[in-house]
Each structure stands twice: as C-alpha cells, then as structure tokens.
Coordinates of C-alpha atoms in Angstrom, one line a residue:
M111 CA 0.0 0.0 0.0
R112 CA 1.3 3.4 -0.9
T113 CA 2.1 6.0 1.7
S114 CA -0.5 8.4 0.3
E115 CA -3.2 5.8 0.6
I116 CA -2.3 5.2 4.3
I117 CA -2.5 8.9 4.9
Q118 CA -6.0 9.0 3.4
I119 CA -7.1 6.1 5.6
F120 CA -5.8 8.1 8.7
N121 CA -7.9 11.1 7.6
D122 CA -11.0 9.0 6.8
F123 CA -11.0 7.3 10.2
K124 CA -9.9 10.5 12.0
A125 CA -6.9 8.6 13.5
D126 CA -4.7 10.1 16.2
L127 CA -1.8 11.5 14.2
N128 CA 0.2 12.1 17.3
V129 CA 0.3 8.6 18.6
K130 CA 3.9 7.4 19.4
D131 CA 5.9 4.2 19.1
K132 CA 8.3 2.9 21.8
C133 CA 10.9 5.5 20.8
G134 CA 8.3 8.3 21.0
R135 CA 8.1 8.8 17.2
S136 CA 4.8 10.0 15.7
P137 CA 3.6 9.0 12.1
F138 CA 4.8 12.5 11.1
I139 CA 8.3 11.8 12.2
G140 CA 8.2 8.4 10.6
L141 CA 7.2 10.0 7.3
L142 CA 10.2 12.3 7.2
V143 CA 12.5 9.6 5.9
Y144 CA 10.6 9.7 2.5
E145 CA 11.2 13.5 2.1
N146 CA 7.7 14.0 0.5
A147 CA 6.7 17.6 1.1
E148 CA 3.1 17.3 -0.1
Q149 CA 2.4 14.3 2.2
L150 CA 3.9 16.1 5.2
K151 CA 1.7 19.2 4.5
I152 CA -1.4 17.0 4.4
L153 CA -0.5 15.5 7.8
V154 CA 0.1 19.0 9.3
N155 CA -3.2 20.2 7.9
S156 CA -4.9 17.1 9.4
G157 CA -3.6 17.8 12.9
A158 CA -0.1 16.4 13.1
D159 CA 2.1 18.2 15.6
C160 CA 5.3 19.3 13.9
N161 CA 6.9 20.1 17.3
L162 CA 6.1 16.7 19.0
Q163 CA 9.2 15.4 20.7
D164 CA 10.3 11.8 21.1
I165 CA 11.6 10.1 24.2
Y166 CA 15.0 11.7 23.6
G167 CA 13.5 15.2 23.3
S168 CA 14.1 15.2 19.5
S169 CA 11.7 17.2 17.4
P170 CA 10.9 16.6 13.7
L171 CA 13.5 19.2 12.9
H172 CA 16.1 17.2 14.7
Y173 CA 15.3 14.3 12.4
V174 CA 15.6 16.6 9.4
A175 CA 19.0 17.6 10.7
W176 CA 20.0 13.9 10.5
Y177 CA 18.5 13.4 7.0
N178 CA 20.2 16.7 5.8
S179 CA 17.0 17.5 3.9
V180 CA 16.9 21.2 2.9
P181 CA 13.4 21.1 1.2
I182 CA 11.8 19.4 4.2
A183 CA 13.5 21.8 6.6
H184 CA 11.7 24.6 4.7
V185 CA 8.4 22.8 4.8
L186 CA 8.6 22.3 8.6
L187 CA 9.7 25.9 9.3
Q188 CA 6.8 27.2 7.2
S189 CA 4.5 24.9 9.1
G190 CA 5.5 26.4 12.5
A191 CA 8.3 24.0 13.6
N192 CA 10.2 25.5 16.5
V193 CA 13.9 25.6 15.5
N194 CA 15.0 26.3 19.1
L195 CA 13.6 23.2 20.8
Q196 CA 16.3 21.3 22.6
D197 CA 16.7 17.5 23.0
Q198 CA 17.8 15.8 26.2
M199 CA 21.5 16.6 25.4
G200 CA 20.7 20.3 25.1
R201 CA 21.1 20.4 21.4
N202 CA 18.8 22.3 19.1
P203 CA 18.3 21.0 15.5
C204 CA 21.1 23.3 14.2
D205 CA 23.5 22.1 16.8
L206 CA 22.8 18.5 15.8
A207 CA 23.2 19.3 12.1
K208 CA 26.6 20.8 12.8
A209 CA 27.7 17.9 15.0
L210 CA 26.7 15.5 12.3
G211 CA 28.5 17.5 9.6
N212 CA 25.3 18.0 7.6
L213 CA 26.1 21.5 6.5
D214 CA 23.3 22.0 3.9
V215 CA 20.5 21.8 6.4
A216 CA 22.6 23.5 9.1
L217 CA 22.8 26.6 6.9
V218 CA 19.0 26.7 6.6
L219 CA 18.4 26.2 10.3
I220 CA 21.1 28.7 11.4
N221 CA 19.1 31.6 9.8
D222 CA 16.1 30.8 12.1
C223 CA 17.7 29.7 15.4
M224 CA 19.5 31.7 18.1
T225 CA 22.8 30.2 17.1
K226 CA 24.3 32.4 14.5
S227 CA 27.6 30.8 13.4
L228 CA 29.2 27.7 12.1
D229 CA 32.2 27.8 14.3
A230 CA 33.7 24.4 13.3
D231 CA 36.1 23.7 10.4
H232 CA 33.9 21.7 8.2
C233 CA 36.1 21.4 5.1
I234 CA 35.8 17.6 5.6
C235 CA 32.3 16.4 6.6
R236 CA 29.8 13.8 5.7
S237 CA 27.6 16.1 3.6
R238 CA 30.6 17.1 1.3
K239 CA 31.4 14.2 -0.9
M240 CA 34.1 14.4 -3.6
K241 CA 33.0 14.7 -7.2
E242 CA 33.3 11.5 -9.2
I243 CA 36.2 11.4 -11.7
I244 CA 36.2 9.7 -15.1
Y245 CA 39.5 7.9 -15.6
D246 CA 41.5 8.2 -18.9
N247 CA 45.1 7.8 -20.1
N248 CA 45.8 11.5 -19.2
F249 CA 45.0 10.9 -15.5
I250 CA 47.2 13.1 -13.4
V251 CA 46.8 13.0 -9.6
E252 CA 48.0 16.6 -9.1
N253 CA 45.1 17.9 -11.2
I254 CA 42.6 16.0 -9.1
I255 CA 43.3 16.9 -5.5
S256 CA 45.3 19.7 -3.9
P257 CA 47.2 19.1 -0.7
P258 CA 45.9 21.1 2.3
E259 CA 47.9 23.9 3.8
D260 CA 48.2 22.0 7.1
P261 CA 48.0 18.2 6.6
N262 CA 48.3 17.6 10.4
E263 CA 45.2 19.7 10.9
M264 CA 43.5 17.6 8.2
T265 CA 44.4 14.5 10.2
Y266 CA 42.7 15.8 13.3
N267 CA 39.6 17.0 11.3
I268 CA 39.1 13.6 9.6
L269 CA 39.4 11.6 12.8
Q270 CA 36.9 14.0 14.6
S271 CA 34.4 14.2 11.7
S272 CA 31.1 12.4 12.4
G273 CA 30.4 9.7 9.9
I274 CA 34.0 9.6 8.7
G275 CA 36.3 9.3 11.7
N276 CA 36.1 7.7 15.2
P277 CA 32.5 7.3 16.5
S278 CA 33.5 8.4 20.0
D279 CA 30.2 9.6 21.4
A280 CA 28.4 7.8 24.2
E281 CA 25.5 6.8 22.0
A282 CA 27.8 4.8 19.7
T283 CA 28.8 2.7 22.8
S284 CA 25.1 2.1 23.5
V285 CA 24.6 0.9 19.9
V286 CA 27.5 -1.6 20.4
K287 CA 25.9 -3.0 23.6
T288 CA 22.4 -3.2 22.2
V289 CA 23.3 -5.1 19.0
F290 CA 25.4 -7.5 21.1
D291 CA 22.4 -8.1 23.4
F292 CA 20.2 -8.6 20.4
V293 CA 22.4 -11.3 18.8
S294 CA 23.0 -13.0 22.2
R295 CA 19.3 -13.3 23.0
I296 CA 18.6 -14.8 19.6
C297 CA 21.3 -17.3 20.0
D298 CA 20.2 -18.2 23.6
K299 CA 16.8 -18.9 22.2
I300 CA 18.2 -21.0 19.4
G301 CA 20.0 -23.2 22.0
T302 CA 16.7 -23.9 23.7
I303 CA 15.0 -24.9 20.5
D304 CA 17.8 -27.2 19.3
S305 CA 20.4 -27.9 21.9
R306 CA 23.0 -29.0 19.3
F307 CA 23.2 -25.3 18.2
K308 CA 24.0 -23.8 21.6
S309 CA 26.5 -21.1 20.9
S310 CA 28.7 -18.4 22.5
V311 CA 28.5 -15.1 20.8
V312 CA 31.8 -13.2 20.1
S313 CA 32.0 -9.8 18.6
S314 CA 34.4 -9.5 15.7
G315 CA 35.8 -7.0 13.3
S316 CA 36.5 -3.4 14.0
S317 CA 34.1 -3.1 16.9
R318 CA 36.0 -5.8 18.7
E319 CA 39.3 -4.1 17.9
E320 CA 37.9 -0.6 18.8
S321 CA 39.1 0.6 15.4
K322 CA 35.7 1.4 13.9
V323 CA 35.4 4.5 11.8
G324 CA 32.2 6.2 10.5
D325 CA 28.8 5.7 12.0
P326 CA 28.3 2.6 14.2
N327 CA 26.3 0.9 11.4
E328 CA 28.2 -2.3 10.7
F329 CA 28.9 -5.2 13.1
D330 CA 30.4 -8.7 12.8
F331 CA 29.5 -11.5 15.2
V332 CA 30.9 -15.0 15.4
C333 CA 28.5 -17.6 16.9
C334 CA 30.8 -20.4 18.2
L335 CA 28.8 -23.6 18.1
D336 CA 29.8 -25.1 21.5
I337 CA 28.3 -28.5 21.1
F338 CA 29.6 -29.1 17.5
S339 CA 33.0 -27.9 18.7
S340 CA 33.1 -30.5 21.5
V341 CA 32.1 -33.5 19.3
C342 CA 34.4 -32.7 16.4
T343 CA 38.1 -33.1 15.8
L344 CA 40.4 -31.2 13.5
E345 CA 42.9 -32.7 11.1
E346 CA 45.7 -30.9 9.1
Q347 CA 47.7 -32.0 6.1
D348 CA 50.8 -30.3 4.7
S349 CA 49.2 -29.8 1.3
F350 CA 46.6 -27.3 2.6
N351 CA 47.7 -26.5 6.2
K352 CA 49.9 -23.6 5.2
L353 CA 46.8 -21.9 3.7
G354 CA 44.9 -22.0 6.9
L355 CA 42.5 -24.8 5.8
V356 CA 41.5 -27.8 7.9
Q357 CA 39.4 -30.9 7.8
V358 CA 36.7 -31.4 10.5
F359 CA 35.5 -34.9 11.5
L360 CA 33.1 -36.3 14.2
K361 CA 35.1 -37.7 17.1
D362 CA 32.9 -40.6 17.8
R363 CA 31.3 -41.9 14.7
E364 CA 29.2 -44.6 16.3
T365 CA 27.6 -43.1 19.4
I366 CA 26.8 -39.5 18.3
K367 CA 23.8 -40.4 16.1
E368 CA 22.1 -37.0 16.4
F369 CA 24.9 -35.4 14.3
H370 CA 25.1 -37.9 11.5
H371 CA 22.9 -35.9 9.1
F372 CA 25.4 -33.0 9.3
V373 CA 28.3 -35.1 8.0
N374 CA 29.5 -36.5 4.7
D375 CA 30.0 -40.2 3.9
D376 CA 33.5 -40.1 5.4
F377 CA 32.2 -38.4 8.6
S378 CA 33.7 -35.1 7.8
L379 CA 31.5 -32.2 8.8
N380 CA 29.4 -30.7 6.0
A381 CA 29.7 -26.9 6.4
V382 CA 26.6 -26.2 4.2
Y383 CA 24.3 -28.5 6.2
V384 CA 25.4 -27.0 9.5
S385 CA 25.2 -23.4 8.5
N386 CA 21.8 -23.8 6.7
R387 CA 20.3 -25.3 9.9
F388 CA 21.7 -22.6 12.0
F389 CA 20.4 -19.9 9.7
E390 CA 17.0 -21.6 9.6
L391 CA 16.8 -21.4 13.4
F392 CA 18.0 -17.8 13.4
R393 CA 15.2 -16.9 11.0
Q394 CA 12.6 -18.8 13.0
V395 CA 13.5 -16.9 16.3
I396 CA 13.8 -13.4 14.8
E397 CA 10.5 -13.7 13.0
Q398 CA 8.4 -15.6 15.6
E399 CA 10.0 -14.7 19.0
T400 CA 10.0 -10.9 18.7
M401 CA 9.2 -10.4 22.4
I402 CA 12.7 -11.6 23.5
W403 CA 14.2 -8.4 22.1
S404 CA 11.2 -6.0 22.0
D405 CA 12.6 -3.9 25.0
L406 CA 15.7 -3.1 23.0
Q407 CA 16.1 0.3 21.3
I408 CA 16.0 -1.2 17.8
F409 CA 13.6 -2.3 15.1
Y410 CA 13.9 -5.2 12.7
N411 CA 12.7 -4.3 9.2
N412 CA 12.5 -7.8 7.8
E413 CA 15.8 -7.6 5.9
L414 CA 17.6 -10.9 6.4
V415 CA 19.7 -12.7 3.7
D416 CA 22.3 -15.3 3.2
V417 CA 25.5 -13.9 1.8
G418 CA 26.4 -16.0 -1.3
D419 CA 29.1 -18.7 -0.8
N420 CA 30.2 -17.2 2.6
P421 CA 28.8 -18.8 5.8
T422 CA 27.2 -15.5 6.7
L423 CA 23.7 -14.3 7.5
N424 CA 23.1 -10.6 7.1
I425 CA 20.5 -8.7 9.1
V426 CA 19.5 -5.1 9.0
L427 CA 18.2 -3.3 12.1
I428 CA 17.1 0.2 12.6
W429 CA 18.4 2.4 15.5
T430 CA 16.8 5.6 16.7
G431 CA 18.5 7.6 19.5
S432 CA 19.4 11.2 20.4
F433 CA 22.2 11.5 17.9
Y434 CA 21.6 8.8 15.3
K435 CA 18.1 8.8 13.7
N436 CA 16.7 5.9 11.7
L437 CA 20.2 4.5 11.4
K438 CA 20.4 1.3 9.4
I439 CA 22.7 -1.2 11.1
S440 CA 24.0 -4.2 9.2
L441 CA 24.9 -7.3 11.2
D442 CA 26.9 -10.1 9.7
I443 CA 26.3 -13.3 11.7
V444 CA 28.9 -16.1 11.1
P445 CA 28.6 -19.6 12.7
A446 CA 31.9 -21.2 13.5
L447 CA 33.7 -23.9 15.6
R448 CA 36.3 -23.1 18.2
K449 CA 38.7 -25.5 19.8
E450 CA 40.4 -24.3 23.0
E451 CA 44.2 -23.6 22.3
W452 CA 44.0 -25.0 18.8
W453 CA 45.7 -23.0 16.0
P454 CA 47.0 -24.0 12.6
Q455 CA 50.6 -25.3 12.8
C456 CA 51.8 -22.7 10.4
C457 CA 50.5 -19.7 12.5
K458 CA 53.4 -17.4 13.2
F459 CA 53.1 -16.5 16.9
T460 CA 56.7 -15.4 17.0
A461 CA 55.9 -12.6 14.6
I462 CA 54.8 -10.6 17.6
P463 CA 57.4 -9.4 20.1
F464 CA 55.1 -9.6 23.2
N465 CA 53.2 -12.3 25.0
V466 CA 50.0 -13.4 23.3
D467 CA 49.1 -16.4 25.6
N468 CA 45.7 -14.9 26.4
A469 CA 44.7 -14.9 22.8
I470 CA 46.2 -18.3 22.1
R471 CA 44.3 -19.9 25.0
D472 CA 40.9 -19.4 23.4
G473 CA 41.8 -20.8 20.0
C474 CA 41.0 -19.6 16.5
F475 CA 37.7 -19.7 14.7
I476 CA 36.9 -22.5 12.2
L477 CA 34.6 -20.9 9.7
L478 CA 31.9 -23.1 8.0
Q479 CA 33.2 -22.2 4.6
S480 CA 34.3 -24.8 2.1
A481 CA 36.8 -24.4 -0.7
A482 CA 35.4 -23.9 -4.2
P483 CA 35.0 -27.0 -6.4
S484 CA 37.4 -25.6 -9.0
T485 CA 40.3 -25.6 -6.6
S486 CA 42.8 -28.4 -6.2
F487 CA 41.1 -29.1 -2.8
G488 CA 37.6 -29.1 -4.2
H489 CA 37.1 -32.8 -3.5
L490 CA 37.9 -32.3 0.2
A491 CA 35.5 -31.0 2.9
L492 CA 37.9 -28.2 4.1
M493 CA 37.1 -25.3 6.3
R494 CA 38.9 -22.1 6.8
C495 CA 40.7 -21.1 9.9
S496 CA 40.2 -17.5 11.0
L497 CA 42.9 -15.9 13.1
A498 CA 40.7 -13.0 14.0
P499 CA 41.0 -13.6 17.8
L500 CA 44.8 -13.2 17.6
E501 CA 44.5 -10.2 15.2
H502 CA 42.0 -8.5 17.5
Y503 CA 44.3 -9.0 20.5
V504 CA 47.3 -7.6 18.8
I505 CA 45.6 -4.6 17.3
K506 CA 44.1 -3.6 20.7
S507 CA 47.6 -4.0 22.2
L508 CA 49.2 -1.5 19.8
P509 CA 50.1 2.0 21.0
R510 CA 47.2 4.5 20.7
V511 CA 49.0 6.4 18.0
L512 CA 49.2 3.3 15.7
R513 CA 45.5 2.5 16.3
D514 CA 44.6 6.0 15.4
S515 CA 46.8 5.7 12.3
Y516 CA 44.9 2.6 11.3
A517 CA 41.6 4.4 11.8
L518 CA 42.8 7.3 9.7
A519 CA 44.0 4.9 7.0
K520 CA 40.4 3.5 6.8
S521 CA 38.8 7.0 6.9
M522 CA 41.0 8.2 4.0
R523 CA 39.1 5.8 1.7
S524 CA 35.9 7.8 2.4
E525 CA 34.3 9.6 -0.6
C526 CA 34.4 12.7 1.6
V527 CA 38.2 12.5 1.4
C528 CA 39.1 10.5 -1.7
P529 CA 37.0 10.9 -4.9
P530 CA 35.3 7.9 -6.5
I531 CA 36.6 7.1 -10.0
M532 CA 34.7 5.7 -13.0
F533 CA 37.3 3.5 -14.6
D534 CA 35.0 2.2 -17.3
V535 CA 31.9 4.1 -18.6
N536 CA 30.3 0.7 -19.3
D537 CA 30.8 -0.4 -15.7
H538 CA 27.5 0.1 -13.9
E539 CA 28.7 -0.9 -10.4
N540 CA 27.5 1.5 -7.7
N541 CA 30.7 1.3 -5.6
R542 CA 33.5 3.2 -7.4
G543 CA 35.2 4.4 -4.3
A544 CA 38.6 3.4 -2.8
E545 CA 36.8 1.0 -0.4
S546 CA 36.0 -1.2 -3.4
V547 CA 39.6 -2.2 -3.9
I548 CA 41.2 -1.3 -0.5
S549 CA 39.7 -3.3 2.3
S550 CA 40.1 -2.8 6.0
Y551 CA 41.8 -6.2 6.1
M552 CA 44.4 -5.1 3.6
L553 CA 45.1 -2.0 5.8
K554 CA 45.3 -4.1 9.0
N555 CA 47.9 -6.5 7.5
S556 CA 49.8 -3.6 6.1
L557 CA 49.8 -2.0 9.5
L558 CA 51.2 -5.1 11.1
H559 CA 53.8 -5.6 8.5
A560 CA 54.9 -2.0 9.0
A561 CA 54.7 -1.9 12.8
Y562 CA 56.7 -5.1 13.3
S563 CA 59.2 -4.7 10.5
P564 CA 62.8 -4.9 11.8
E565 CA 63.2 -1.2 11.1
F566 CA 60.6 0.0 13.5
S567 CA 59.7 -2.8 16.0
D568 CA 62.6 -2.0 18.3
H569 CA 61.2 1.5 18.8
M570 CA 57.6 0.6 19.5
A571 CA 57.7 1.4 23.2
E572 CA 59.3 4.8 22.8
A573 CA 56.5 5.7 20.4
V574 CA 54.3 6.4 23.3
G575 CA 56.6 7.5 26.1
D576 CA 58.6 10.1 24.2
L577 CA 55.7 11.5 22.1
L578 CA 55.2 15.2 22.3
I579 CA 51.5 15.8 22.5
D580 CA 51.5 18.8 20.2
R581 CA 53.1 16.6 17.5
Q582 CA 50.7 13.7 17.8
N583 CA 48.7 14.4 14.7
E584 CA 51.9 14.6 12.7
L585 CA 53.0 11.2 13.9
I586 CA 49.5 9.7 13.2
R587 CA 49.7 11.1 9.7
L588 CA 53.2 9.7 9.1
W589 CA 52.2 6.3 10.3
T590 CA 49.2 6.4 8.1
L591 CA 51.5 7.2 5.1
N592 CA 53.6 4.2 6.2
I593 CA 50.6 1.9 6.1
Y594 CA 49.8 3.0 2.6
H595 CA 53.4 2.9 1.5
T596 CA 53.5 -0.7 2.7
L597 CA 50.2 -1.5 0.9
E598 CA 51.6 0.0 -2.2
K599 CA 54.7 -2.2 -2.0
F600 CA 52.7 -5.3 -1.7
T601 CA 50.2 -4.2 -4.4
I602 CA 53.0 -3.9 -6.9
L603 CA 54.1 -7.4 -6.0
Q604 CA 50.5 -8.5 -6.2
N605 CA 51.0 -10.4 -2.9
L606 CA 50.1 -9.2 0.5
P607 CA 50.9 -12.0 2.9
T608 CA 48.4 -12.4 5.8
Y609 CA 50.6 -11.4 8.7
F610 CA 50.2 -14.6 10.7
L611 CA 49.9 -17.0 7.7
S612 CA 52.6 -15.9 5.3
D613 CA 51.5 -18.3 2.5
Q614 CA 48.0 -16.8 2.4
N615 CA 47.7 -13.8 0.0
V616 CA 45.2 -11.3 1.2
F617 CA 44.5 -10.0 -2.3
T618 CA 43.5 -13.3 -3.8
F619 CA 42.7 -15.8 -1.0
A620 CA 39.0 -15.1 -0.8
D621 CA 38.5 -15.4 -4.6
V622 CA 40.6 -18.5 -5.0
Y623 CA 38.8 -20.5 -2.4
T624 CA 35.2 -19.3 -2.9
L625 CA 34.8 -18.3 -6.6
D626 CA 34.3 -21.2 -9.0
V627 CA 35.7 -19.4 -12.0
S628 CA 38.7 -20.0 -14.3
T629 CA 42.2 -19.0 -13.5
E630 CA 42.3 -16.7 -16.5
E631 CA 39.2 -14.8 -15.3
L632 CA 40.6 -14.4 -11.9
G633 CA 43.9 -13.2 -13.3
K634 CA 42.1 -10.4 -15.3
K635 CA 40.1 -9.5 -12.2
W636 CA 43.3 -9.2 -10.0
D637 CA 45.2 -7.2 -12.6
E638 CA 42.4 -4.7 -12.9
K639 CA 42.0 -4.4 -9.1
T640 CA 45.8 -3.9 -8.8
K641 CA 45.7 -1.0 -11.3
R642 CA 42.8 0.6 -9.5
R643 CA 44.3 0.1 -6.0
L644 CA 47.6 1.8 -7.0
I645 CA 45.7 4.8 -8.4
F646 CA 43.7 5.2 -5.2
I647 CA 46.8 4.8 -3.0
T648 CA 48.5 7.6 -5.0
I649 CA 45.5 9.9 -4.5
I650 CA 45.2 9.1 -0.8
E651 CA 48.9 9.6 -0.2
K652 CA 49.0 13.0 -2.0
P653 CA 47.2 15.2 0.5
S654 CA 49.0 13.7 3.4
S655 CA 52.5 14.1 2.0
R656 CA 52.9 17.9 1.9
K657 CA 55.3 19.4 4.5
T658 CA 56.2 15.9 5.6
M659 CA 59.6 14.7 6.8
N660 CA 61.2 11.5 5.8
F661 CA 60.0 8.6 7.9
S662 CA 63.5 7.8 9.0
E663 CA 63.8 11.4 10.2
C664 CA 60.6 10.9 12.2
I665 CA 62.2 7.9 13.9
K666 CA 65.2 10.0 14.8
L667 CA 63.0 12.8 16.1
Y668 CA 60.8 10.8 18.4
W669 CA 62.6 7.5 19.1
N670 CA 66.3 8.3 19.5

C-alpha cells in the first residue's frame, strides 16, 4: 500500500496522528524519511504536531538535521516547527546538524535559530562528498586533488568528523551494547529450540578491535557452536595446512547419532548442512519470537539474507536515538567452531614481540566455509581457519598512535576524502570508491607488516613514552602514510601475505577458495584491481604528503 493511501485512511477514520511508538516517534516523524513535502503538508493540515518530541527530546527538525534535507526543513519551518527546541542533550536542530557534519540543512536552520555561526572547520564532513572522476590515459593526480595547507590539521579533522572518523560519542557505545544483546538473546533462544546449536557469541571485526570509523552501522559476530566444537576433531595436512585450511570430523562416529545428518560419507562435517540449519533457526527466532528483544532500542525491518558462498547471515536493524536517527545497522552473523588452544601449525606466533598467551588460550575460529570445487582441494571438505581472535588482541595491544593511524587509513578511503573514480563508462557498479579495492583487512595487515618490521619494531615502546602531545597528529599522519606505502609495495608485488599466515595472499585468497571461475578470469580481475588500487593509493597519499619529513627522520626525532 502506498504512503498516500495510508494517509488517506488516517484522515477517513480520524486517526490520532500524534500517537507514538516505543521511541516516541509519531507518524509525522516516521514519514520524514521519505522526504515527500506534499504528504507532510497533508498531515500537518490534518492535525499532526510538527513540534512533537520523542523520548530523547528530539523534534521533527532534529530528524531533518539527520537526513540533511533542505526542502523538508523549509516545509517544517513554514508549518510552524520550533527551531530552538532542545533535546535531552541540550542540542537544538542546528546544533545537531553541525555535530553530524550536515552543513546543507545547518545553513538553513542557522538563519532561524538563536545560534548564528558555524564555528567548526567543516572542510571535511559527511555532507561534502568528492565529485566522481572519469578515468582516462591522461589521468594526473596533481590535477585532481590539492594538498591542504596543514595536513596535520587535516588529520585531526578527519578523525573527529562524524560519519568519517572515530564514533566516540556515548550513543555509539550504546549501539554496540544493544546489538550484542540482540544477537546474544537470539542465540540463547536457538539453543533452547535445538540444543545442538547452543553457541557463544563473540563480537568480531573493527568493533572488537575498537578501530571502527564512520557511524556505528556495521557489526560482525561469530557464533561459536559449542556442542559441535566439542564433538568434532580437526585434522591438518601439509598440502593445505599452510593456507589455513583444515578438515573437521566427528570424534565418535558410532555413538553421536544425532549429528550424522550433518556429515558427509567419510564423517567429515558438511559446512553447508550445519550453517543452513543454524540460519533456519535464526530466521525462526527473529520472526516468531519478537518479544525476547522488544525492549531493546532497535527495530527489525525484515531484511535478512544469506551472503552467497560465505557462511554469513546478514540482518538489517534500525536504531533511533538522540544523535543517530533511523540508522540502518548491518549485522553479519557467522557460525563457527572453536577448539580451545587450537591453532594452525603454520601460524606465526613469533611474529609478535610480546606475550599473546591470552589470545592463544581461546583458540582460532573454524569458519563453516568450504573451498570452491574448482580448486585443487575441491574434492575435500575443508574449512577455513580465521585468526581474528589473535589479530584483535594484537591490534588492541598496539600503542594508541598506531591504532589512530589505522583508523585514519580507513577513513582516508571515504568519498568525503578520496574521490570515487569511474574507470569504465560501461561499468554500472555503484561502488566506485577506494573502499571497493582497498579493504580494511588489507590495511590491517599492512599496519602489522609496517609496525613489526625490523626497522621499527625496536622503537615501538618509545613511540608512546617520548611522544610530544603537540606533534601527535603529525605522527599519526606519518604512520598512516607508512601503512599506505606498505600496501603500495605489496600491491606492486600482487602479494600481501596475511601477517600470521605468510603463505596466504590477502589480495587473492577469498577469490581462489570461494569463486568457482577459471584461473584466466581471476587473473584479469586481479590485474584490474591492482591498477585501480595503485591509483587510489596515490590519490590518498598525496594530501598527506605535503610538508612531511622523511619517515627515518621521524624515527630519529621521536625515538632516538
């Protein structure tokens, strides 16, 4: 049913247009997301209150500040919306728009509210995306982007920019806790329905490492299947061990009858059977047991899909709070096995110069992902070892300046900083930005290779103790450059070794073991990605390089 028809039904039955949901949102606030001026005018004329505040004190204009909608801001102002209403944090709509970096609507609101200036440096903000560039043979980086007068100030601005840099506000922390509670409750219920699928939920990815940039809108969770982990054994062979692949078998092939329909003829665990059943249970709970998470500050909008050949279930939730409004949150749910203290024999623990026993104790993740049939291992039921627990531990143990450098490296890929490029006019892909060819995992491994290279590892401790606070942004910028220089070096070689599994190439591993395509097709794909990655690296390095000292000089200045 169309929105206009729903509005007509409201009018015909004289419905209460100011009724609220659990977050205090009225139908009028809910309609703002569609940015339909005529429909909003109809609601106002029918009695909708354009100053009604939700449970956080946010008015419709606060929501417009989030959506950065100039036309709707004008409609609300003309309808009598109060531009000076404050939310529970003491922010009026203009204050919120500035904090978000939504300058278009802020400039409209500032003319009507008591605040009369944009006092922040908003040269880099979420509402100012770079113009797309069309690639040709005369492509010259210097003609595309000009270095800022003060690249160190640029470093600070990027890290502090809402939606681009670190999400450091208290509400972001609440989002993290809420989505973890949501997944944990679902998994607890799954365990009561089918005890074989009892699981322990572990957060993964950037939220686990505390290296998230941008809005808190993407989360990864690993659901460790405790019972399956206890009844299975892992077997390695030299032919595939070095690539982080492992075979999984039932321990007791005679007595554990209830697991037999999850295994192949040779009693090896069938990843597809297990993950499909887990996803089936997850769907059942999320669609039929809504009361177990109804008290949480989130909404489920019926978006739930399997992600191709990966053992991943993707869910989209909606968050509404004081700062983030109608924020779409994507959750990737990955079922896995986990054996205490078990790691692939080829894992390089000695690559880290400090004690990692705490990380080793818990063991790695065994993802329910099989090799593609086209690979030389296609006839075997192999699963992939994820070293994420070790990587998370090491990243969180790095000095703050290096973690900030990693965050900045990820932020530099944003279209607010680095322009998207159309390499082929016949290419209709939506994602033409740097993130399409430079993944966070590439940057993470480049950081580890750089931080623990012989040249710099001996000076790691001094990086914190001797650092002058007024030069911190410069050191963050220089380390970010070093991350990209390292990535550039490996890109030219077309081989970025996973830091703890040196025989695994970050650039190609996922394609080789999941895509069932020819070697020739993969080669063309990798060559094209290599070219594009090098171009983006050059663009990203350019604005950070001005007025920079040699990295060796930086070492002498701070660490000698």
